[in-house]
mmCIF file of N, CA and C in Angstrom:
data_model
loop_
_atom_site.group_PDB
_atom_site.id
_atom_site.type_symbol
_atom_site.label_atom_id
_atom_site.label_comp_id
_atom_site.label_asym_id
_atom_site.label_seq_id
_atom_site.Cartn_x
_atom_site.Cartn_y
_atom_site.Cartn_z
ATOM 1 N N UNK U 1 0.840 -1.170 0.000
ATOM 2 C CA UNK U 1 0.000 0.000 0.000
ATOM 3 C C UNK U 1 0.888 1.237 0.000
ATOM 4 N N UNK U 2 0.649 2.181 -0.871
ATOM 5 C CA UNK U 2 1.394 3.423 -0.918
ATOM 6 C C UNK U 2 0.650 4.455 -0.085
ATOM 7 N N UNK U 3 1.349 5.023 0.874
ATOM 8 C CA UNK U 3 0.770 6.069 1.692
ATOM 9 C C UNK U 3 1.046 7.392 0.987
ATOM 10 N N UNK U 4 0.041 8.223 0.812
ATOM 11 C CA UNK U 4 0.244 9.488 0.133
ATOM 12 C C UNK U 4 -0.296 10.631 0.977
ATOM 13 N N UNK U 5 0.298 11.787 0.812
ATOM 14 C CA UNK U 5 -0.141 12.957 1.568
ATOM 15 C C UNK U 5 -1.247 13.669 0.802
ATOM 16 N N UNK U 6 -2.036 14.497 1.500
ATOM 17 C CA UNK U 6 -3.109 15.209 0.825
ATOM 18 C C UNK U 6 -2.635 16.464 0.095
ATOM 19 N N UNK U 7 -1.403 16.900 0.315
ATOM 20 C CA UNK U 7 -0.908 18.123 -0.299
ATOM 21 C C UNK U 7 -0.448 17.815 -1.716
ATOM 22 N N UNK U 8 -0.823 18.644 -2.687
ATOM 23 C CA UNK U 8 -0.548 18.318 -4.075
ATOM 24 C C UNK U 8 0.271 19.369 -4.821
ATOM 25 N N UNK U 9 0.731 20.413 -4.171
ATOM 26 C CA UNK U 9 1.508 21.453 -4.848
ATOM 27 C C UNK U 9 2.935 20.980 -5.073
ATOM 28 N N UNK U 10 3.445 21.171 -6.289
ATOM 29 C CA UNK U 10 4.780 20.675 -6.644
ATOM 30 C C UNK U 10 5.866 21.248 -5.753
ATOM 31 N N UNK U 11 5.751 22.496 -5.334
ATOM 32 C CA UNK U 11 6.770 23.132 -4.509
ATOM 33 C C UNK U 11 6.810 22.638 -3.078
ATOM 34 N N UNK U 12 5.911 21.780 -2.692
ATOM 35 C CA UNK U 12 5.843 21.331 -1.303
ATOM 36 C C UNK U 12 6.221 19.863 -1.132
ATOM 37 N N UNK U 13 6.977 19.306 -2.065
ATOM 38 C CA UNK U 13 7.332 17.884 -2.007
ATOM 39 C C UNK U 13 8.105 17.537 -0.739
ATOM 40 N N UNK U 14 9.015 18.401 -0.324
ATOM 41 C CA UNK U 14 9.798 18.145 0.886
ATOM 42 C C UNK U 14 8.898 18.133 2.118
ATOM 43 N N UNK U 15 7.999 19.101 2.205
ATOM 44 C CA UNK U 15 7.068 19.145 3.333
ATOM 45 C C UNK U 15 6.127 17.944 3.318
ATOM 46 N N UNK U 16 5.715 17.531 2.128
ATOM 47 C CA UNK U 16 4.841 16.361 2.005
ATOM 48 C C UNK U 16 5.531 15.112 2.542
ATOM 49 N N UNK U 17 6.797 14.931 2.145
ATOM 50 C CA UNK U 17 7.548 13.749 2.587
ATOM 51 C C UNK U 17 7.728 13.772 4.103
ATOM 52 N N UNK U 18 8.059 14.928 4.647
ATOM 53 C CA UNK U 18 8.209 15.060 6.100
ATOM 54 C C UNK U 18 6.888 14.739 6.804
ATOM 55 N N UNK U 19 5.789 15.231 6.257
ATOM 56 C CA UNK U 19 4.473 14.989 6.849
ATOM 57 C C UNK U 19 4.140 13.490 6.855
ATOM 58 N N UNK U 20 4.410 12.812 5.752
ATOM 59 C CA UNK U 20 4.131 11.376 5.669
ATOM 60 C C UNK U 20 4.881 10.606 6.757
ATOM 61 N N UNK U 21 6.159 10.923 6.936
ATOM 62 C CA UNK U 21 6.964 10.225 7.938
ATOM 63 C C UNK U 21 6.558 10.621 9.358
ATOM 64 N N UNK U 22 6.304 11.905 9.583
ATOM 65 C CA UNK U 22 5.845 12.372 10.904
ATOM 66 C C UNK U 22 4.563 11.657 11.324
ATOM 67 N N UNK U 23 3.624 11.559 10.408
ATOM 68 C CA UNK U 23 2.335 10.923 10.702
ATOM 69 C C UNK U 23 2.487 9.460 11.106
ATOM 70 N N UNK U 24 3.548 8.811 10.639
ATOM 71 C CA UNK U 24 3.781 7.401 10.958
ATOM 72 C C UNK U 24 4.709 7.230 12.168
ATOM 73 N N UNK U 25 5.041 8.339 12.844
ATOM 74 C CA UNK U 25 5.825 8.240 14.066
ATOM 75 C C UNK U 25 7.331 8.330 13.894
ATOM 76 N N UNK U 26 7.798 8.721 12.721
ATOM 77 C CA UNK U 26 9.231 8.873 12.491
ATOM 78 C C UNK U 26 9.687 10.237 13.008
ATOM 79 N N UNK U 27 10.924 10.313 13.504
ATOM 80 C CA UNK U 27 11.564 11.580 13.820
ATOM 81 C C UNK U 27 12.303 11.987 12.559
ATOM 82 N N UNK U 28 12.012 13.177 12.053
ATOM 83 C CA UNK U 28 12.539 13.590 10.753
ATOM 84 C C UNK U 28 13.433 14.814 10.912
ATOM 85 N N UNK U 29 14.630 14.734 10.330
ATOM 86 C CA UNK U 29 15.581 15.835 10.336
ATOM 87 C C UNK U 29 15.907 16.231 8.909
ATOM 88 N N UNK U 30 16.141 17.487 8.703
ATOM 89 C CA UNK U 30 16.546 17.964 7.376
ATOM 90 C C UNK U 30 17.983 17.541 7.131
ATOM 91 N N UNK U 31 18.277 16.985 5.967
ATOM 92 C CA UNK U 31 19.646 16.589 5.634
ATOM 93 C C UNK U 31 20.549 17.815 5.592
ATOM 94 N N UNK U 32 21.698 17.753 6.251
ATOM 95 C CA UNK U 32 22.584 18.910 6.346
ATOM 96 C C UNK U 32 23.369 19.156 5.062
ATOM 97 N N UNK U 33 23.698 18.104 4.353
ATOM 98 C CA UNK U 33 24.541 18.243 3.170
ATOM 99 C C UNK U 33 23.854 17.552 1.998
ATOM 100 N N UNK U 34 23.383 18.314 1.033
ATOM 101 C CA UNK U 34 22.692 17.747 -0.128
ATOM 102 C C UNK U 34 23.605 16.788 -0.897
ATOM 103 N N UNK U 35 24.910 17.084 -0.917
ATOM 104 C CA UNK U 35 25.845 16.226 -1.654
ATOM 105 C C UNK U 35 25.917 14.823 -1.067
ATOM 106 N N UNK U 36 25.487 14.661 0.188
ATOM 107 C CA UNK U 36 25.507 13.338 0.813
ATOM 108 C C UNK U 36 24.340 12.474 0.337
ATOM 109 N N UNK U 37 23.442 13.019 -0.453
ATOM 110 C CA UNK U 37 22.331 12.236 -0.980
ATOM 111 C C UNK U 37 21.102 12.249 -0.098
ATOM 112 N N UNK U 38 21.082 13.094 0.928
ATOM 113 C CA UNK U 38 19.960 13.099 1.860
ATOM 114 C C UNK U 38 19.292 14.464 1.905
ATOM 115 N N UNK U 39 18.021 14.500 1.511
ATOM 116 C CA UNK U 39 17.225 15.706 1.743
ATOM 117 C C UNK U 39 16.665 15.640 3.153
ATOM 118 N N UNK U 40 16.275 14.428 3.571
ATOM 119 C CA UNK U 40 15.772 14.182 4.917
ATOM 120 C C UNK U 40 16.433 12.934 5.475
ATOM 121 N N UNK U 41 16.604 12.908 6.789
ATOM 122 C CA UNK U 41 17.036 11.708 7.490
ATOM 123 C C UNK U 41 15.951 11.441 8.525
ATOM 124 N N UNK U 42 15.446 10.224 8.553
ATOM 125 C CA UNK U 42 14.353 9.880 9.457
ATOM 126 C C UNK U 42 14.752 8.694 10.324
ATOM 127 N N UNK U 43 14.253 8.678 11.569
ATOM 128 C CA UNK U 43 14.595 7.609 12.497
ATOM 129 C C UNK U 43 13.349 7.137 13.232
ATOM 130 N N UNK U 44 13.222 5.849 13.354
ATOM 131 C CA UNK U 44 12.212 5.206 14.195
ATOM 132 C C UNK U 44 12.865 3.945 14.719
ATOM 133 N N UNK U 45 12.420 2.752 14.359
ATOM 134 C CA UNK U 45 13.110 1.527 14.749
ATOM 135 C C UNK U 45 14.414 1.378 13.976
ATOM 136 N N UNK U 46 14.471 2.003 12.824
ATOM 137 C CA UNK U 46 15.654 2.027 11.972
ATOM 138 C C UNK U 46 15.803 3.447 11.469
ATOM 139 N N UNK U 47 16.673 3.681 10.542
ATOM 140 C CA UNK U 47 16.772 5.017 9.985
ATOM 141 C C UNK U 47 16.616 4.943 8.478
ATOM 142 N N UNK U 48 16.250 6.064 7.910
ATOM 143 C CA UNK U 48 16.059 6.146 6.465
ATOM 144 C C UNK U 48 16.730 7.405 5.943
ATOM 145 N N UNK U 49 17.311 7.297 4.775
ATOM 146 C CA UNK U 49 17.844 8.437 4.047
ATOM 147 C C UNK U 49 16.854 8.699 2.922
ATOM 148 N N UNK U 50 16.311 9.916 2.868
ATOM 149 C CA UNK U 50 15.237 10.218 1.930
ATOM 150 C C UNK U 50 15.700 11.250 0.903
ATOM 151 N N UNK U 51 15.590 10.894 -0.363
ATOM 152 C CA UNK U 51 15.807 11.836 -1.455
ATOM 153 C C UNK U 51 14.431 12.288 -1.916
ATOM 154 N N UNK U 52 14.215 13.585 -1.977
ATOM 155 C CA UNK U 52 12.913 14.131 -2.337
ATOM 156 C C UNK U 52 12.991 14.743 -3.733
ATOM 157 N N UNK U 53 12.080 14.344 -4.597
ATOM 158 C CA UNK U 53 12.003 14.884 -5.957
ATOM 159 C C UNK U 53 10.561 15.228 -6.266
ATOM 160 N N UNK U 54 10.304 16.427 -6.801
ATOM 161 C CA UNK U 54 8.918 16.753 -7.160
ATOM 162 C C UNK U 54 8.413 15.950 -8.356
ATOM 163 N N UNK U 55 9.326 15.464 -9.217
ATOM 164 C CA UNK U 55 8.942 14.645 -10.368
ATOM 165 C C UNK U 55 9.001 13.175 -10.010
ATOM 166 N N UNK U 56 8.808 12.324 -10.985
ATOM 167 C CA UNK U 56 8.810 10.881 -10.760
ATOM 168 C C UNK U 56 10.204 10.289 -10.677
ATOM 169 N N UNK U 57 10.294 8.983 -10.382
ATOM 170 C CA UNK U 57 11.581 8.314 -10.222
ATOM 171 C C UNK U 57 12.422 8.274 -11.492
ATOM 172 N N UNK U 58 11.799 8.410 -12.652
ATOM 173 C CA UNK U 58 12.578 8.403 -13.885
ATOM 174 C C UNK U 58 13.363 9.698 -14.043
ATOM 175 N N UNK U 59 13.027 10.724 -13.264
ATOM 176 C CA UNK U 59 13.732 12.013 -13.351
ATOM 177 C C UNK U 59 14.930 12.092 -12.422
ATOM 178 N N UNK U 60 15.187 11.051 -11.663
ATOM 179 C CA UNK U 60 16.333 11.032 -10.753
ATOM 180 C C UNK U 60 17.535 10.493 -11.517
ATOM 181 N N UNK U 61 18.598 11.289 -11.582
ATOM 182 C CA UNK U 61 19.804 10.842 -12.277
ATOM 183 C C UNK U 61 20.407 9.648 -11.542
ATOM 184 N N UNK U 62 20.994 8.724 -12.283
ATOM 185 C CA UNK U 62 21.613 7.555 -11.640
ATOM 186 C C UNK U 62 22.640 7.926 -10.574
ATOM 187 N N UNK U 63 23.418 8.989 -10.781
ATOM 188 C CA UNK U 63 24.424 9.369 -9.771
ATOM 189 C C UNK U 63 23.755 9.789 -8.467
ATOM 190 N N UNK U 64 22.649 10.543 -8.550
ATOM 191 C CA UNK U 64 21.926 10.958 -7.333
ATOM 192 C C UNK U 64 21.274 9.757 -6.658
ATOM 193 N N UNK U 65 20.637 8.906 -7.460
ATOM 194 C CA UNK U 65 19.980 7.694 -6.947
ATOM 195 C C UNK U 65 20.988 6.823 -6.208
ATOM 196 N N UNK U 66 22.115 6.547 -6.878
ATOM 197 C CA UNK U 66 23.118 5.642 -6.322
ATOM 198 C C UNK U 66 23.785 6.215 -5.076
ATOM 199 N N UNK U 67 23.964 7.537 -5.023
ATOM 200 C CA UNK U 67 24.532 8.164 -3.832
ATOM 201 C C UNK U 67 23.605 7.939 -2.636
ATOM 202 N N UNK U 68 22.329 8.180 -2.815
ATOM 203 C CA UNK U 68 21.362 7.968 -1.736
ATOM 204 C C UNK U 68 21.321 6.503 -1.333
ATOM 205 N N UNK U 69 21.270 5.611 -2.312
ATOM 206 C CA UNK U 69 21.224 4.177 -2.037
ATOM 207 C C UNK U 69 22.461 3.735 -1.254
ATOM 208 N N UNK U 70 23.638 4.174 -1.690
ATOM 209 C CA UNK U 70 24.890 3.756 -1.049
ATOM 210 C C UNK U 70 25.022 4.302 0.371
ATOM 211 N N UNK U 71 24.677 5.579 0.571
ATOM 212 C CA UNK U 71 24.781 6.178 1.907
ATOM 213 C C UNK U 71 23.865 5.454 2.887
ATOM 214 N N UNK U 72 22.641 5.190 2.477
ATOM 215 C CA UNK U 72 21.688 4.520 3.373
ATOM 216 C C UNK U 72 22.114 3.093 3.685
ATOM 217 N N UNK U 73 22.446 2.329 2.666
ATOM 218 C CA UNK U 73 22.754 0.918 2.895
ATOM 219 C C UNK U 73 24.086 0.721 3.598
ATOM 220 N N UNK U 74 25.028 1.651 3.413
ATOM 221 C CA UNK U 74 26.321 1.560 4.105
ATOM 222 C C UNK U 74 26.128 1.606 5.621
ATOM 223 N N UNK U 75 25.167 2.379 6.089
ATOM 224 C CA UNK U 75 24.908 2.489 7.522
ATOM 225 C C UNK U 75 23.844 1.530 8.025
ATOM 226 N N UNK U 76 23.308 0.661 7.161
ATOM 227 C CA UNK U 76 22.287 -0.290 7.569
ATOM 228 C C UNK U 76 20.875 0.271 7.531
ATOM 229 N N UNK U 77 20.690 1.383 6.842
ATOM 230 C CA UNK U 77 19.374 2.024 6.794
ATOM 231 C C UNK U 77 18.604 1.735 5.520
ATOM 232 N N UNK U 78 17.543 2.491 5.344
ATOM 233 C CA UNK U 78 16.631 2.309 4.222
ATOM 234 C C UNK U 78 16.777 3.484 3.258
ATOM 235 N N UNK U 79 17.071 3.219 1.994
ATOM 236 C CA UNK U 79 17.099 4.307 1.007
ATOM 237 C C UNK U 79 15.679 4.556 0.487
ATOM 238 N N UNK U 80 15.204 5.783 0.659
ATOM 239 C CA UNK U 80 13.850 6.110 0.232
ATOM 240 C C UNK U 80 13.855 7.231 -0.791
ATOM 241 N N UNK U 81 12.853 7.182 -1.645
ATOM 242 C CA UNK U 81 12.593 8.240 -2.602
ATOM 243 C C UNK U 81 11.189 8.748 -2.330
ATOM 244 N N UNK U 82 11.063 10.051 -2.178
ATOM 245 C CA UNK U 82 9.750 10.672 -2.043
ATOM 246 C C UNK U 82 9.498 11.436 -3.335
ATOM 247 N N UNK U 83 8.448 11.053 -4.057
ATOM 248 C CA UNK U 83 8.186 11.694 -5.347
ATOM 249 C C UNK U 83 6.719 11.529 -5.727
ATOM 250 N N UNK U 84 6.373 12.205 -6.809
ATOM 251 C CA UNK U 84 5.035 12.077 -7.390
ATOM 252 C C UNK U 84 5.136 11.151 -8.601
ATOM 253 N N UNK U 85 4.245 10.203 -8.710
ATOM 254 C CA UNK U 85 4.260 9.309 -9.870
ATOM 255 C C UNK U 85 3.571 9.935 -11.068
ATOM 256 N N UNK U 86 2.732 10.943 -10.811
ATOM 257 C CA UNK U 86 2.089 11.650 -11.913
ATOM 258 C C UNK U 86 2.057 13.131 -11.586
ATOM 259 N N UNK U 87 2.129 13.960 -12.601
ATOM 260 C CA UNK U 87 2.169 15.412 -12.413
ATOM 261 C C UNK U 87 0.953 15.876 -11.610
ATOM 262 N N UNK U 88 1.205 16.662 -10.584
ATOM 263 C CA UNK U 88 0.127 17.190 -9.758
ATOM 264 C C UNK U 88 -0.435 16.198 -8.762
ATOM 265 N N UNK U 89 0.041 14.950 -8.785
ATOM 266 C CA UNK U 89 -0.448 13.933 -7.858
ATOM 267 C C UNK U 89 0.190 14.075 -6.492
ATOM 268 N N UNK U 90 -0.261 13.271 -5.557
ATOM 269 C CA UNK U 90 0.310 13.330 -4.209
ATOM 270 C C UNK U 90 1.707 12.706 -4.159
ATOM 271 N N UNK U 91 2.475 13.108 -3.169
ATOM 272 C CA UNK U 91 3.796 12.536 -2.957
ATOM 273 C C UNK U 91 3.639 11.181 -2.292
ATOM 274 N N UNK U 92 4.375 10.204 -2.776
ATOM 275 C CA UNK U 92 4.401 8.878 -2.167
ATOM 276 C C UNK U 92 5.815 8.533 -1.754
ATOM 277 N N UNK U 93 5.958 7.554 -0.884
ATOM 278 C CA UNK U 93 7.269 7.090 -0.445
ATOM 279 C C UNK U 93 7.570 5.748 -1.101
ATOM 280 N N UNK U 94 8.796 5.616 -1.595
ATOM 281 C CA UNK U 94 9.202 4.421 -2.298
ATOM 282 C C UNK U 94 10.584 3.989 -1.814
ATOM 283 N N UNK U 95 10.741 2.694 -1.611
ATOM 284 C CA UNK U 95 12.024 2.145 -1.176
ATOM 285 C C UNK U 95 12.866 1.816 -2.402
ATOM 286 N N UNK U 96 14.083 2.337 -2.445
ATOM 287 C CA UNK U 96 15.013 1.999 -3.515
ATOM 288 C C UNK U 96 15.532 0.595 -3.237
ATOM 289 N N UNK U 97 15.395 -0.305 -4.186
ATOM 290 C CA UNK U 97 15.761 -1.701 -3.950
ATOM 291 C C UNK U 97 17.127 -2.073 -4.514
ATOM 292 N N UNK U 98 17.690 -1.216 -5.356
ATOM 293 C CA UNK U 98 19.000 -1.490 -5.959
ATOM 294 C C UNK U 98 19.561 -0.196 -6.520
ATOM 295 N N UNK U 99 20.814 -0.250 -6.931
ATOM 296 C CA UNK U 99 21.420 0.885 -7.606
ATOM 297 C C UNK U 99 20.768 1.028 -8.984
ATOM 298 N N UNK U 100 20.789 2.224 -9.508
ATOM 299 C CA UNK U 100 20.180 2.506 -10.804
ATOM 300 C C UNK U 100 21.262 2.492 -11.876
ATOM 301 N N UNK U 101 21.029 1.754 -12.961
ATOM 302 C CA UNK U 101 22.049 1.608 -13.998
ATOM 303 C C UNK U 101 22.070 2.777 -14.979
ATOM 304 N N UNK U 102 20.947 3.384 -15.205
ATOM 305 C CA UNK U 102 20.872 4.474 -16.169
ATOM 306 C C UNK U 102 20.655 4.017 -17.597
ATOM 307 N N UNK U 103 20.520 2.722 -17.814
ATOM 308 C CA UNK U 103 20.274 2.198 -19.157
ATOM 309 C C UNK U 103 18.852 2.520 -19.599
ATOM 310 N N UNK U 104 18.725 2.996 -20.820
ATOM 311 C CA UNK U 104 17.386 3.296 -21.353
ATOM 312 C C UNK U 104 16.550 2.018 -21.392
ATOM 313 N N UNK U 105 15.294 2.168 -21.041
ATOM 314 C CA UNK U 105 14.386 1.035 -21.083
ATOM 315 C C UNK U 105 14.388 0.198 -19.821
ATOM 316 N N UNK U 106 15.348 0.411 -18.941
ATOM 317 C CA UNK U 106 15.385 -0.352 -17.686
ATOM 318 C C UNK U 106 14.628 0.434 -16.615
ATOM 319 N N UNK U 107 13.708 -0.245 -15.959
ATOM 320 C CA UNK U 107 12.875 0.402 -14.946
ATOM 321 C C UNK U 107 13.699 0.789 -13.720
ATOM 322 N N UNK U 108 13.296 1.876 -13.083
ATOM 323 C CA UNK U 108 13.941 2.286 -11.835
ATOM 324 C C UNK U 108 13.615 1.246 -10.766
ATOM 325 N N UNK U 109 14.626 0.793 -10.000
ATOM 326 C CA UNK U 109 14.398 -0.260 -9.004
ATOM 327 C C UNK U 109 13.822 0.285 -7.696
ATOM 328 N N UNK U 110 12.501 0.286 -7.577
ATOM 329 C CA UNK U 110 11.854 0.761 -6.360
ATOM 330 C C UNK U 110 10.536 0.037 -6.139
ATOM 331 N N UNK U 111 10.096 0.035 -4.897
ATOM 332 C CA UNK U 111 8.801 -0.534 -4.520
ATOM 333 C C UNK U 111 8.137 0.444 -3.564
ATOM 334 N N UNK U 112 6.799 0.426 -3.475
ATOM 335 C CA UNK U 112 6.122 1.301 -2.517
ATOM 336 C C UNK U 112 6.602 1.020 -1.088
ATOM 337 N N UNK U 113 6.644 2.066 -0.284
ATOM 338 C CA UNK U 113 7.091 1.943 1.108
ATOM 339 C C UNK U 113 6.007 2.468 2.034
ATOM 340 N N UNK U 114 5.642 1.672 3.038
ATOM 341 C CA UNK U 114 4.677 2.069 4.054
ATOM 342 C C UNK U 114 5.458 2.515 5.285
ATOM 343 N N UNK U 115 5.443 3.815 5.616
ATOM 344 C CA UNK U 115 6.227 4.291 6.759
ATOM 345 C C UNK U 115 5.724 3.769 8.103
ATOM 346 N N UNK U 116 4.533 3.172 8.130
ATOM 347 C CA UNK U 116 4.006 2.591 9.355
ATOM 348 C C UNK U 116 4.515 1.190 9.635
ATOM 349 N N UNK U 117 5.170 0.580 8.657
ATOM 350 C CA UNK U 117 5.706 -0.768 8.798
ATOM 351 C C UNK U 117 6.851 -0.768 9.814
ATOM 352 N N UNK U 118 6.899 -1.790 10.653
ATOM 353 C CA UNK U 118 7.976 -1.925 11.631
ATOM 354 C C UNK U 118 9.128 -2.677 10.967
ATOM 355 N N UNK U 119 10.299 -2.076 10.993
ATOM 356 C CA UNK U 119 11.460 -2.662 10.336
ATOM 357 C C UNK U 119 12.608 -2.809 11.319
ATOM 358 N N UNK U 120 13.375 -3.891 11.212
ATOM 359 C CA UNK U 120 14.535 -4.053 12.093
ATOM 360 C C UNK U 120 15.669 -3.136 11.677
ATOM 361 N N UNK U 121 16.465 -2.728 12.643
ATOM 362 C CA UNK U 121 17.625 -1.882 12.389
ATOM 363 C C UNK U 121 18.845 -2.775 12.256
ATOM 364 N N UNK U 122 19.584 -2.641 11.164
ATOM 365 C CA UNK U 122 20.720 -3.522 10.885
ATOM 366 C C UNK U 122 22.058 -2.805 10.944
ATOM 367 N N UNK U 123 22.163 -1.752 11.703
ATOM 368 C CA UNK U 123 23.417 -1.020 11.777
ATOM 369 C C UNK U 123 23.519 -0.307 13.104
ATOM 370 N N UNK U 124 24.471 0.572 13.207
ATOM 371 C CA UNK U 124 24.593 1.372 14.422
ATOM 372 C C UNK U 124 24.213 2.802 14.071
ATOM 373 N N UNK U 125 23.462 3.454 14.940
ATOM 374 C CA UNK U 125 23.017 4.804 14.649
ATOM 375 C C UNK U 125 24.181 5.769 14.481
ATOM 376 N N UNK U 126 25.223 5.730 15.328
ATOM 377 C CA UNK U 126 26.342 6.643 15.089
ATOM 378 C C UNK U 126 26.970 6.475 13.704
ATOM 379 N N UNK U 127 27.148 5.233 13.262
ATOM 380 C CA UNK U 127 27.711 4.994 11.924
ATOM 381 C C UNK U 127 26.752 5.507 10.856
ATOM 382 N N UNK U 128 25.467 5.314 11.068
ATOM 383 C CA UNK U 128 24.467 5.759 10.111
ATOM 384 C C UNK U 128 24.489 7.278 9.988
ATOM 385 N N UNK U 129 24.586 7.973 11.103
ATOM 386 C CA UNK U 129 24.600 9.424 11.063
ATOM 387 C C UNK U 129 25.891 9.956 10.433
ATOM 388 N N UNK U 130 26.994 9.278 10.664
ATOM 389 C CA UNK U 130 28.238 9.683 10.013
ATOM 390 C C UNK U 130 28.133 9.500 8.506
ATOM 391 N N UNK U 131 27.389 8.488 8.066
ATOM 392 C CA UNK U 131 27.256 8.206 6.636
ATOM 393 C C UNK U 131 26.540 9.330 5.907
ATOM 394 N N UNK U 132 25.631 10.031 6.583
ATOM 395 C CA UNK U 132 24.877 11.102 5.925
ATOM 396 C C UNK U 132 25.380 12.483 6.304
ATOM 397 N N UNK U 133 26.367 12.578 7.156
ATOM 398 C CA UNK U 133 26.890 13.889 7.571
ATOM 399 C C UNK U 133 27.828 14.455 6.532
#
């Protein structure tokens, strides 16, 4: 099930993503360094590195996708993408399942993510925070 926010303005994608995670009980922090691949860092039972895009997953460059994926998985966290699947639609959360190759015709590797799902933490929080700092 994809959880979506009620806000539909393109300029509010970051706020939409924060709202979705807040509503599910996550503690959400603004990513300090955009170059680290994190627009948001969220923590609950585990942590997530969130890349926020107002467009769909096909608009994320492979270098940006892979940076977010690598930073999150290096610390044992969840790489997430917050985006709209259709223009003007609500923001949804999606789990990145693999690195993106950038080959034409190959689908972006992601699945819907339910922020209410309980997930085990597979790393140490200090290492995870260093990964996104």
